[in-house]
Short mmCIF file of C-alpha atoms in Angstrom, two decimals:
data_model
loop_
_atom_site.label_atom_id
_atom_site.label_comp_id
_atom_site.label_asym_id
_atom_site.label_seq_id
_atom_site.Cartn_x
_atom_site.Cartn_y
_atom_site.Cartn_z
CA MET A 39 -7.70 -39.81 15.58
CA ASP A 40 -5.07 -41.94 13.95
CA LEU A 41 -2.64 -39.05 13.42
CA LEU A 42 -0.09 -41.46 11.60
CA ALA A 43 -2.85 -42.30 9.10
CA VAL A 44 -3.75 -38.71 8.34
CA VAL A 45 -0.03 -37.70 7.83
CA ARG A 46 0.36 -40.83 5.80
CA ALA A 47 -2.76 -39.50 3.74
CA ASN A 48 -1.65 -35.89 3.40
CA LEU A 49 1.81 -36.88 2.03
CA THR A 50 -0.14 -38.94 -0.76
CA ARG A 51 -2.96 -36.42 -1.21
CA PHE A 52 -0.85 -33.41 -1.74
CA ALA A 53 2.23 -35.27 -3.42
CA MET A 54 4.50 -34.04 -0.71
CA VAL A 55 7.22 -36.49 -0.89
CA THR A 56 8.69 -39.27 -3.15
CA ARG A 57 9.94 -42.56 -1.98
CA GLY A 58 13.60 -42.20 -0.81
CA ALA A 59 13.43 -38.45 -0.78
CA GLY A 60 15.74 -36.38 1.57
CA VAL A 61 13.57 -34.35 3.98
CA VAL A 62 14.84 -31.55 6.26
CA VAL A 63 12.38 -31.40 9.26
CA GLY A 64 12.41 -27.81 10.89
CA VAL A 65 12.10 -28.29 14.59
CA SER A 66 11.66 -25.49 16.98
CA GLY A 67 10.97 -27.73 19.95
CA GLY A 68 7.45 -26.87 20.28
CA PRO A 69 4.62 -29.48 20.35
CA ASP A 70 3.88 -29.23 16.54
CA SER A 71 7.30 -29.72 15.18
CA VAL A 72 8.21 -32.32 17.75
CA ALA A 73 5.08 -34.37 16.91
CA LEU A 74 5.82 -34.00 13.07
CA LEU A 75 9.33 -35.15 13.73
CA ASP A 76 8.07 -38.35 15.51
CA LEU A 77 5.50 -39.02 12.77
CA LEU A 78 7.82 -38.63 9.92
CA PHE A 79 10.18 -40.87 11.84
CA ARG A 80 7.68 -43.57 12.18
CA LEU A 81 7.03 -43.37 8.38
CA ARG A 82 10.69 -43.34 7.71
CA ASP A 83 11.37 -47.02 6.67
CA GLU A 84 7.90 -47.32 5.03
CA LEU A 85 8.68 -44.39 2.59
CA GLU A 86 12.50 -44.79 2.66
CA LEU A 87 12.78 -41.11 3.74
CA ARG A 88 16.19 -39.74 4.64
CA LEU A 89 15.55 -37.35 7.45
CA ILE A 90 17.54 -34.46 8.68
CA VAL A 91 16.75 -32.35 11.74
CA ALA A 92 17.21 -28.57 11.38
CA HIS A 93 16.87 -25.97 14.17
CA LEU A 94 17.50 -22.11 14.16
CA ASN A 95 18.19 -20.31 17.23
CA HIS A 96 16.70 -16.71 16.60
CA MET A 97 18.55 -15.17 19.40
CA LEU A 98 15.37 -13.52 20.80
CA ARG A 99 14.66 -15.37 24.00
CA GLY A 100 17.95 -15.65 25.88
CA GLN A 101 18.71 -18.89 27.76
CA GLU A 102 15.26 -20.16 26.80
CA ALA A 103 16.22 -20.23 23.16
CA GLU A 104 19.75 -21.89 23.99
CA ALA A 105 17.64 -24.55 26.03
CA ASP A 106 15.46 -25.07 22.98
CA ALA A 107 18.45 -25.69 20.83
CA ALA A 108 19.85 -28.16 23.16
CA PHE A 109 16.52 -29.88 23.37
CA VAL A 110 16.06 -30.22 19.80
CA GLU A 111 19.96 -31.43 19.31
CA GLN A 112 19.22 -34.12 22.17
CA LEU A 113 15.88 -35.14 20.39
CA ALA A 114 17.61 -35.61 17.03
CA ALA A 115 20.27 -37.63 18.94
CA ARG A 116 17.58 -39.85 20.42
CA TYR A 117 16.22 -40.60 16.91
CA GLY A 118 19.63 -41.33 15.58
CA LEU A 119 19.29 -38.50 13.02
CA PRO A 120 21.74 -36.11 11.68
CA PHE A 121 21.27 -32.40 13.27
CA VAL A 122 22.06 -29.02 11.97
CA GLY A 123 21.62 -26.01 14.23
CA GLU A 124 22.81 -22.30 13.78
CA ARG A 125 22.22 -19.13 15.32
CA ALA A 126 20.96 -15.93 13.69
CA ASP A 127 20.81 -12.38 15.06
CA VAL A 128 17.39 -11.56 14.09
CA ARG A 129 17.26 -8.13 15.49
CA ALA A 130 20.42 -7.19 13.55
CA TYR A 131 18.77 -8.45 10.41
CA ARG A 132 15.63 -6.42 11.00
CA ALA A 133 17.71 -3.34 11.60
CA ALA A 134 19.35 -3.77 8.33
CA GLN A 135 16.51 -4.77 6.22
CA GLY A 136 13.68 -3.06 8.01
CA GLY A 137 10.15 -4.57 8.53
CA SER A 138 8.71 -6.21 11.83
CA LEU A 139 10.51 -8.47 13.90
CA GLU A 140 8.24 -11.43 12.91
CA GLU A 141 8.99 -10.71 9.19
CA ALA A 142 12.69 -10.64 9.96
CA ALA A 143 12.61 -14.10 11.73
CA ARG A 144 10.63 -15.71 9.13
CA ALA A 145 13.10 -14.48 6.34
CA VAL A 146 16.16 -15.69 8.23
CA ARG A 147 14.48 -18.99 9.08
CA TYR A 148 13.54 -19.79 5.65
CA ALA A 149 16.94 -18.84 4.27
CA PHE A 150 18.33 -21.25 6.91
CA PHE A 151 16.00 -24.14 5.88
CA ALA A 152 16.69 -23.60 2.19
CA ARG A 153 20.59 -23.68 2.85
CA VAL A 154 20.17 -27.00 4.98
CA ALA A 155 18.37 -28.51 2.04
CA ARG A 156 20.68 -27.52 -0.55
CA ASP A 157 23.89 -28.55 1.54
CA THR A 158 22.30 -32.04 2.53
CA GLY A 159 20.75 -32.77 -0.93
CA ALA A 160 17.21 -32.86 0.65
CA ALA A 161 14.31 -32.19 -1.80
CA ARG A 162 11.79 -31.07 0.74
CA VAL A 163 11.55 -29.11 4.07
CA ALA A 164 8.91 -30.20 6.40
CA LEU A 165 7.22 -27.88 8.88
CA GLY A 166 4.72 -28.28 11.61
CA HIS A 167 2.03 -25.75 10.66
CA ASN A 168 -1.50 -27.02 11.72
CA ALA A 169 -5.03 -26.62 10.96
CA ASP A 170 -5.22 -23.87 13.74
CA ASP A 171 -2.58 -22.05 12.21
CA GLN A 172 -4.15 -22.26 8.89
CA ALA A 173 -7.28 -20.56 10.29
CA GLU A 174 -5.45 -18.01 12.22
CA THR A 175 -3.66 -17.03 9.08
CA VAL A 176 -6.81 -16.65 6.99
CA LEU A 177 -8.38 -14.48 9.65
CA PHE A 178 -5.46 -12.51 10.05
CA HIS A 179 -5.40 -11.78 6.21
CA PHE A 180 -9.32 -11.05 6.33
CA LEU A 181 -8.95 -8.64 9.08
CA ARG A 182 -6.03 -6.83 7.20
CA GLY A 183 -8.10 -6.63 4.09
CA THR A 184 -7.28 -9.20 1.57
CA GLY A 185 -8.46 -10.92 -1.92
CA PRO A 186 -8.54 -14.69 -2.69
CA ALA A 187 -4.63 -14.77 -2.59
CA GLY A 188 -4.74 -13.86 0.99
CA LEU A 189 -7.57 -16.24 1.87
CA ARG A 190 -5.54 -19.19 0.44
CA GLY A 191 -3.77 -19.13 3.72
CA ILE A 192 -0.92 -21.61 4.34
CA PRO A 193 -0.21 -23.87 1.21
CA PRO A 194 0.24 -27.60 1.89
CA VAL A 195 3.13 -27.50 -0.61
CA ARG A 196 4.92 -24.47 -1.68
CA GLY A 197 8.36 -24.94 -3.47
CA ILE A 198 10.44 -27.04 -1.34
CA TYR A 199 8.32 -26.60 1.79
CA ILE A 200 5.56 -29.28 2.92
CA ARG A 201 3.24 -29.09 5.78
CA PRO A 202 2.01 -32.55 6.55
CA LEU A 203 -0.13 -31.35 9.75
CA ILE A 204 -1.95 -28.57 8.02
CA THR A 205 -5.27 -30.67 8.38
CA VAL A 206 -4.74 -31.49 12.00
CA ARG A 207 -6.14 -29.68 15.07
CA ARG A 208 -3.59 -28.45 17.64
CA THR A 209 -5.58 -30.33 20.22
CA ALA A 210 -5.11 -33.62 18.25
CA ILE A 211 -1.16 -32.87 18.15
CA GLU A 212 -1.11 -32.32 22.05
CA ALA A 213 -3.00 -35.41 22.59
CA TYR A 214 -0.72 -37.60 20.34
CA LEU A 215 2.45 -36.28 22.13
CA ALA A 216 0.71 -37.30 25.57
CA ASP A 217 -0.20 -40.87 24.27
CA ARG A 218 3.31 -41.28 22.81
CA GLY A 219 4.99 -40.05 25.90
CA VAL A 220 7.07 -37.41 23.91
CA GLY A 221 7.85 -34.13 25.66
CA ALA A 222 8.22 -30.66 23.80
CA ARG A 223 9.17 -27.27 24.72
CA LEU A 224 6.88 -24.21 25.51
CA ASP A 225 7.64 -20.98 23.71
CA ARG A 226 6.24 -18.29 26.04
CA SER A 227 6.07 -15.70 23.58
CA ASN A 228 3.33 -17.62 21.90
CA VAL A 229 0.94 -17.23 24.55
CA GLU A 230 1.54 -13.70 25.26
CA PRO A 231 -1.13 -11.18 23.74
CA THR A 232 1.39 -8.71 22.39
CA CYS A 233 1.01 -9.10 18.58
CA THR A 234 -2.00 -9.35 16.43
CA ARG A 235 -1.48 -13.01 15.56
CA ASN A 236 -1.37 -14.07 19.27
CA LYS A 237 -4.39 -12.01 19.87
CA ILE A 238 -6.25 -13.87 17.21
CA ARG A 239 -5.07 -17.22 18.78
CA LEU A 240 -5.79 -16.44 22.24
CA SER A 241 -9.01 -14.31 22.14
CA LEU A 242 -10.81 -13.96 18.82
CA MET A 243 -10.61 -17.86 17.73
CA PRO A 244 -11.97 -18.96 21.27
CA LEU A 245 -14.67 -16.39 20.93
CA LEU A 246 -15.66 -17.40 17.49
CA GLU A 247 -15.41 -21.09 18.48
CA LYS A 248 -17.59 -20.50 21.48
CA GLU A 249 -20.18 -18.15 20.35
CA TYR A 250 -20.47 -18.41 16.49
CA ASN A 251 -19.32 -21.82 15.05
CA PRO A 252 -17.84 -24.61 17.15
CA ARG A 253 -16.21 -25.75 13.97
CA ILE A 254 -14.67 -22.31 12.78
CA VAL A 255 -11.22 -23.78 12.21
CA GLU A 256 -12.66 -26.43 9.74
CA ALA A 257 -14.80 -23.79 8.08
CA LEU A 258 -11.81 -21.55 7.59
CA GLY A 259 -9.83 -24.40 6.42
CA ARG A 260 -12.34 -25.25 3.64
CA LEU A 261 -12.26 -21.55 2.75
CA ALA A 262 -8.55 -21.67 2.26
CA GLU A 263 -8.81 -24.66 0.15
CA VAL A 264 -11.48 -23.32 -2.03
CA CYS A 265 -9.61 -20.09 -2.30
CA ARG A 266 -6.46 -21.79 -3.31
CA ALA A 267 -8.01 -23.64 -6.14
CA GLU A 268 -9.74 -20.61 -7.54
CA ASP A 269 -6.84 -18.26 -7.21
CA ALA A 270 -4.72 -20.78 -9.00
CA PHE A 271 -7.19 -20.80 -11.81
CA LEU A 272 -7.38 -17.01 -11.90
CA GLU A 273 -3.58 -16.66 -11.68
CA ALA A 274 -3.19 -18.78 -14.72
CA GLN A 275 -5.69 -16.78 -16.64
CA ALA A 276 -3.76 -13.65 -15.44
CA GLU A 277 -0.44 -15.08 -16.76
CA GLN A 278 -1.91 -15.82 -20.29
CA ALA A 279 -3.81 -12.41 -20.33
CA LEU A 280 -0.34 -10.92 -19.43
CA GLN A 281 1.44 -12.65 -22.36
CA ASP A 282 -1.32 -11.67 -24.59
CA ALA A 283 -1.05 -8.03 -23.69
CA GLN A 284 2.69 -8.01 -23.36
CA LEU A 285 4.62 -5.93 -26.20
CA ALA A 286 8.11 -6.34 -24.66
CA HIS A 287 9.72 -7.37 -21.38
CA ASP A 288 13.35 -6.26 -21.07
CA GLU A 289 15.05 -6.12 -17.55
CA GLY A 290 13.54 -3.44 -15.41
CA LEU A 291 10.96 -2.56 -18.30
CA LEU A 292 7.75 -4.12 -19.45
CA ARG A 293 5.38 -2.55 -22.10
CA LEU A 294 1.73 -3.83 -22.33
CA ARG A 295 -0.85 -2.87 -25.21
CA VAL A 296 -3.48 -0.60 -23.58
CA GLU A 297 -6.19 -1.87 -26.11
CA LYS A 298 -5.65 -5.42 -24.83
CA LEU A 299 -5.68 -4.47 -21.14
CA ALA A 300 -8.95 -2.42 -21.62
CA GLY A 301 -10.82 -5.16 -22.99
CA PHE A 302 -10.12 -7.37 -20.02
CA PRO A 303 -12.68 -7.87 -16.98
CA LEU A 304 -11.84 -5.67 -14.00
CA ALA A 305 -10.73 -8.68 -11.88
CA LEU A 306 -8.15 -9.90 -14.76
CA LYS A 307 -7.05 -6.28 -15.15
CA ARG A 308 -6.04 -6.17 -11.39
CA ARG A 309 -4.18 -9.49 -11.70
CA VAL A 310 -2.28 -8.41 -14.78
CA ILE A 311 -1.09 -5.19 -13.26
CA ARG A 312 -0.02 -7.14 -10.16
CA LEU A 313 1.77 -9.75 -12.25
CA ALA A 314 3.66 -6.96 -14.44
CA TRP A 315 4.71 -5.09 -11.30
CA GLN A 316 6.23 -8.45 -10.02
CA GLN A 317 7.90 -9.07 -13.21
CA VAL A 318 9.67 -5.74 -13.38
CA THR A 319 10.64 -5.87 -9.68
CA GLY A 320 11.22 -9.61 -9.23
CA SER A 321 9.39 -9.50 -6.11
CA GLU A 322 6.99 -12.35 -4.91
CA HIS A 323 5.03 -9.91 -2.63
CA PRO A 324 1.55 -8.73 -3.73
CA LEU A 325 1.02 -5.11 -4.63
CA ASP A 326 -1.37 -3.25 -2.55
CA PHE A 327 -5.00 -2.79 -3.49
CA GLY A 328 -4.57 1.08 -3.48
CA ASP A 329 -1.48 0.89 -5.72
CA VAL A 330 -3.33 -1.37 -8.32
CA GLU A 331 -6.38 0.97 -8.46
CA ARG A 332 -4.21 3.91 -9.28
CA VAL A 333 -2.83 2.25 -12.44
CA VAL A 334 -6.48 0.94 -13.17
CA GLY A 335 -7.38 4.63 -13.08
CA LEU A 336 -4.45 5.53 -15.20
CA LEU A 337 -5.63 2.94 -17.72
CA ALA A 338 -8.96 4.40 -17.96
CA ASP A 339 -7.92 7.87 -18.09
CA PRO A 340 -8.16 9.35 -21.74
CA ALA A 341 -5.22 11.52 -21.48
CA GLY A 342 -1.79 10.40 -21.87
CA GLY A 343 1.53 11.29 -20.53
CA LYS A 344 0.69 10.53 -17.05
CA GLN A 345 2.84 8.62 -14.42
CA VAL A 346 1.97 6.47 -11.25
CA PRO A 347 4.74 5.77 -9.04
CA LEU A 348 4.78 2.28 -7.31
CA PRO A 349 6.58 0.58 -4.55
CA ARG A 350 10.00 -0.79 -5.24
CA CYS A 351 11.11 2.21 -7.41
CA VAL A 352 8.73 1.43 -10.10
CA ARG A 353 7.09 4.21 -12.56
CA VAL A 354 4.15 3.50 -14.77
CA GLU A 355 3.53 5.61 -17.76
CA LYS A 356 0.48 5.46 -20.50
CA ALA A 357 1.38 6.97 -23.73
CA HIS A 358 0.65 6.19 -27.60
CA GLY A 359 -1.44 2.96 -26.72
CA VAL A 360 1.27 1.41 -24.39
CA LEU A 361 1.27 0.98 -20.48
CA VAL A 362 4.83 0.93 -19.70
CA PHE A 363 6.26 -0.40 -16.25
CA THR A 364 9.75 0.99 -15.62
CA ALA A 365 11.89 0.23 -12.70
CA HIS A 366 14.15 3.53 -11.82
CA GLY A 367 17.64 3.42 -13.08
CA GLU A 368 16.68 0.94 -15.97
CA ASN A 369 15.96 3.66 -18.55
CA GLU A 370 19.63 3.71 -19.85
CA PRO A 371 20.12 3.18 -23.58
CA VAL A 372 20.25 -0.38 -24.40
CA PRO A 373 23.43 -1.73 -26.43
CA ALA A 374 23.37 -0.90 -29.90
CA PHE A 375 22.27 -3.40 -32.37
CA ALA A 376 21.95 -3.83 -36.08
CA ARG A 377 20.99 -7.05 -37.70
CA PRO A 378 19.27 -8.24 -41.04
CA LEU A 379 15.42 -8.50 -40.98
CA GLN A 380 14.51 -12.01 -41.96
CA VAL A 381 11.65 -11.74 -44.91
CA PRO A 382 10.07 -13.94 -44.63
CA GLY A 383 10.73 -15.13 -41.22
CA VAL A 384 11.14 -14.13 -37.53
CA THR A 385 13.97 -11.83 -36.28
CA HIS A 386 14.78 -12.13 -32.67
CA ILE A 387 16.07 -9.12 -30.94
CA PRO A 388 17.21 -10.22 -27.49
CA GLU A 389 18.57 -7.07 -26.39
CA ILE A 390 15.04 -5.53 -25.91
CA GLY A 391 13.15 -8.78 -25.60
CA VAL A 392 11.20 -8.92 -28.70
CA SER A 393 10.92 -10.42 -32.26
CA ILE A 394 9.59 -9.23 -35.52
CA GLU A 395 7.81 -11.29 -37.71
CA CYS A 396 7.60 -10.63 -41.50
CA ARG A 397 5.93 -11.99 -44.39
CA LEU A 398 5.18 -11.06 -47.95
CA GLU A 399 1.44 -11.45 -49.09
CA PRO A 400 -0.84 -10.29 -51.78
CA TRP A 401 -2.79 -7.11 -51.10
CA GLU A 402 -6.44 -6.71 -51.97
CA GLY A 403 -7.23 -4.14 -49.18
CA GLN A 404 -8.24 -6.78 -46.60
CA VAL A 405 -7.92 -4.12 -43.69
CA ALA A 406 -7.19 -0.36 -43.54
CA PRO A 407 -3.46 0.18 -42.52
CA ARG A 408 -4.47 2.54 -40.06
CA GLU A 409 -6.92 0.19 -38.23
CA LEU A 410 -4.03 -2.06 -37.49
CA PRO A 411 -2.54 -2.04 -33.80
CA ALA A 412 0.47 -0.19 -33.36
CA THR A 413 2.23 -3.48 -33.28
CA GLU A 414 1.32 -4.36 -36.78
CA ALA A 415 2.12 -2.82 -39.91
CA VAL A 416 1.66 -3.46 -43.67
CA LEU A 417 4.02 -1.72 -46.09
CA ASP A 418 4.11 -1.47 -49.90
CA ALA A 419 6.50 -3.96 -51.03
CA ALA A 420 7.22 -2.38 -54.24
CA SER A 421 8.51 0.87 -52.51
CA LEU A 422 10.96 -0.74 -50.31
CA ARG A 423 14.63 -1.28 -50.87
CA PHE A 424 15.72 -4.66 -49.72
CA PRO A 425 17.47 -5.94 -47.95
CA LEU A 426 15.96 -4.58 -44.53
CA THR A 427 17.68 -4.03 -41.12
CA VAL A 428 16.45 -3.76 -37.80
CA ARG A 429 18.44 -1.57 -35.37
CA THR A 430 18.38 0.88 -32.37
CA ARG A 431 17.82 4.67 -32.97
CA ARG A 432 21.04 6.83 -33.81
CA ARG A 433 21.82 10.30 -33.30
CA GLY A 434 20.43 12.49 -36.15
CA ASP A 435 17.82 9.93 -37.34
CA ARG A 436 15.14 11.67 -39.49
CA PHE A 437 11.53 9.91 -40.15
CA ALA A 438 8.73 10.84 -42.45
CA PRO A 439 5.73 9.45 -40.49
CA LEU A 440 2.51 8.33 -42.11
CA GLY A 441 0.05 11.22 -42.33
CA GLY A 442 2.87 13.63 -41.50
CA PRO A 443 4.29 16.66 -43.28
CA GLY A 444 7.39 15.24 -44.31
CA LYS A 445 10.78 14.22 -42.72
CA ILE A 446 11.19 15.31 -39.25
CA LYS A 447 13.76 14.37 -36.43
CA LEU A 448 12.98 11.15 -35.20
CA LYS A 449 13.34 12.26 -31.38
CA ARG A 450 11.23 15.14 -31.92
CA PHE A 451 8.42 12.61 -33.45
CA LEU A 452 8.65 10.45 -30.53
CA ILE A 453 8.35 12.93 -28.01
CA SER A 454 5.48 14.72 -29.78
CA ALA A 455 3.91 11.20 -29.83
CA GLY A 456 4.25 11.08 -26.03
CA ILE A 457 6.50 8.03 -26.10
CA PRO A 458 8.33 7.84 -22.71
CA ARG A 459 12.00 8.02 -22.90
CA ALA A 460 12.60 4.59 -21.39
CA VAL A 461 10.45 3.22 -24.32
CA ARG A 462 12.23 5.58 -26.82
CA GLU A 463 15.58 3.93 -26.17
CA ARG A 464 14.03 0.29 -26.87
CA LEU A 465 12.14 1.03 -29.96
CA PRO A 466 13.44 -1.20 -32.94
CA LEU A 467 13.73 0.60 -36.17
CA VAL A 468 13.11 -1.11 -39.42
CA VAL A 469 15.47 0.49 -42.31
CA ASP A 470 15.70 -0.01 -45.94
CA ALA A 471 18.87 -0.59 -47.86
CA GLY A 472 19.08 3.20 -48.52
CA GLY A 473 18.85 3.97 -44.72
CA GLU A 474 15.66 5.17 -44.68
CA ILE A 475 13.26 4.23 -41.64
CA VAL A 476 10.24 2.39 -43.02
CA TRP A 477 8.75 1.54 -39.67
CA VAL A 478 9.33 2.66 -36.18
CA ALA A 479 8.15 -0.66 -34.65
CA GLY A 480 5.31 -0.36 -32.10
CA VAL A 481 4.44 3.30 -33.07
CA ARG A 482 3.89 4.21 -36.90
CA PRO A 483 5.16 3.29 -40.41
CA ALA A 484 6.74 5.73 -42.81
CA GLU A 485 4.84 7.64 -45.26
CA PRO A 486 6.83 6.72 -48.35
CA ALA A 487 6.36 2.92 -47.47
CA ARG A 488 2.45 3.47 -47.05
CA VAL A 489 -0.02 1.02 -48.89
CA ARG A 490 -1.33 2.69 -52.26
CA ASP A 491 -4.28 2.10 -54.52
CA ASN A 492 -2.04 0.32 -56.99
CA THR A 493 -0.38 -1.85 -54.22
CA ARG A 494 -0.34 -5.43 -55.30
CA GLN A 495 2.08 -7.04 -52.59
CA VAL A 496 2.80 -5.93 -49.06
CA LEU A 497 5.24 -6.72 -46.31
CA ARG A 498 3.26 -7.43 -43.12
CA LEU A 499 5.32 -6.93 -39.95
CA ARG A 500 4.29 -7.69 -36.48
CA LEU A 501 6.22 -6.88 -33.30
CA GLN A 502 5.85 -9.48 -30.54
CA PRO A 503 7.46 -10.15 -27.04
CA ALA A 504 10.17 -12.87 -27.46
CA LYS A 505 9.51 -16.14 -25.82
CA ARG A 506 11.81 -16.69 -22.83
CA THR A 507 13.19 -19.94 -25.02
CA GLU A 508 13.89 -18.02 -27.91
CA PRO A 509 17.85 -17.61 -28.51
CA ALA A 510 19.67 -14.80 -30.15
CA ASN A 511 19.91 -15.04 -33.94
CA GLY A 512 22.64 -17.59 -34.60
CA ALA A 513 22.80 -19.00 -31.26
CA PRO A 514 22.44 -22.56 -30.85
#
């Protein structure tokens, strides 16, 4: 195998680098990363690459780790490349952050690589993961239980990280080093059957290759490639579905229309729930299947007012046609606001991450007002006292809900309607020139503003999530 040609092809196929780019090469001292460094060095002039060698001593293997660091530094000097090396106490990091030692080492290592890339102005970080690593990762996720996202395996490119050897077998890498006369270090922890990944590498993969499929590595690699493409497509669909269902997204709070969610296929519903949780928490980690299913169950439950706790201090509630994701501690009142409602036009409300679109139009009974979703309302224009204002609720607010007996305390109405407190604090109120609440946006219009038999013109209002690019009113 012409490994140089394979790496050159991978750099092009996966759009890993651009000509003249700075590339940090993560070198542990093992065969994979040493071969990667040698290959990129051979391609350096052809692609005009600026290479930087980076090595992190995890302080887990005593003198062996110190020897690895010295070896990589000498290797960088032999190639005439700049070297950045650091030591990190991974055990101390794990004690502070929790999780497994492997997870802690990975977090510290990637933070180091990102810092080196930033400090050196490099656009990419090249890592030595190979086809065997890919197959082992897919199998590892499969054995733990996963969906298409876990079967994607290790992506050739993710953010600044590239993996030019991801299609190359470990045996081919070892043969390449032997042919080139290049030495490498051996990490003995990789050949000790102490953790699940090592057991897969040392026992399960050889068994599968010998007894079931001699090309199991290639087969799992193809599976990962197929799942990556299909998962990317489904994720794009889920992001659009989340946007379609989203009523508002403030920091630590996200509201989704139940009627929209209920109409999605189950697979899409699950993905939207995961994305909603990730948006509220800021986490890139997936939500466990069991947690997702509990939210799916909440969505299907006809009763309202129930809650589902989720990891990272998130609570999910369903009430009055809205599914609310709230991060604990994010239910304090938002800053008070009051601004003119643009009629016609769109009024942005950045404090709660929504906007209200208004337009005046002739009314011929096109649709029964009660059939409109809670995020829309039609009001009898003749009964309104303009100009209108949109504001937060205030102590002592009273409201005459459509179909109700008359004016009652707004707080009492919202509680009886099952609106969670976190949502109550963020509901925009449309108020007329006389101070009367004519629409509790996203909940119900007022009885005095209802459409009548003699209505000829209506004010149509629509509450929608603000686009991320929308500035506050009056902002440039």
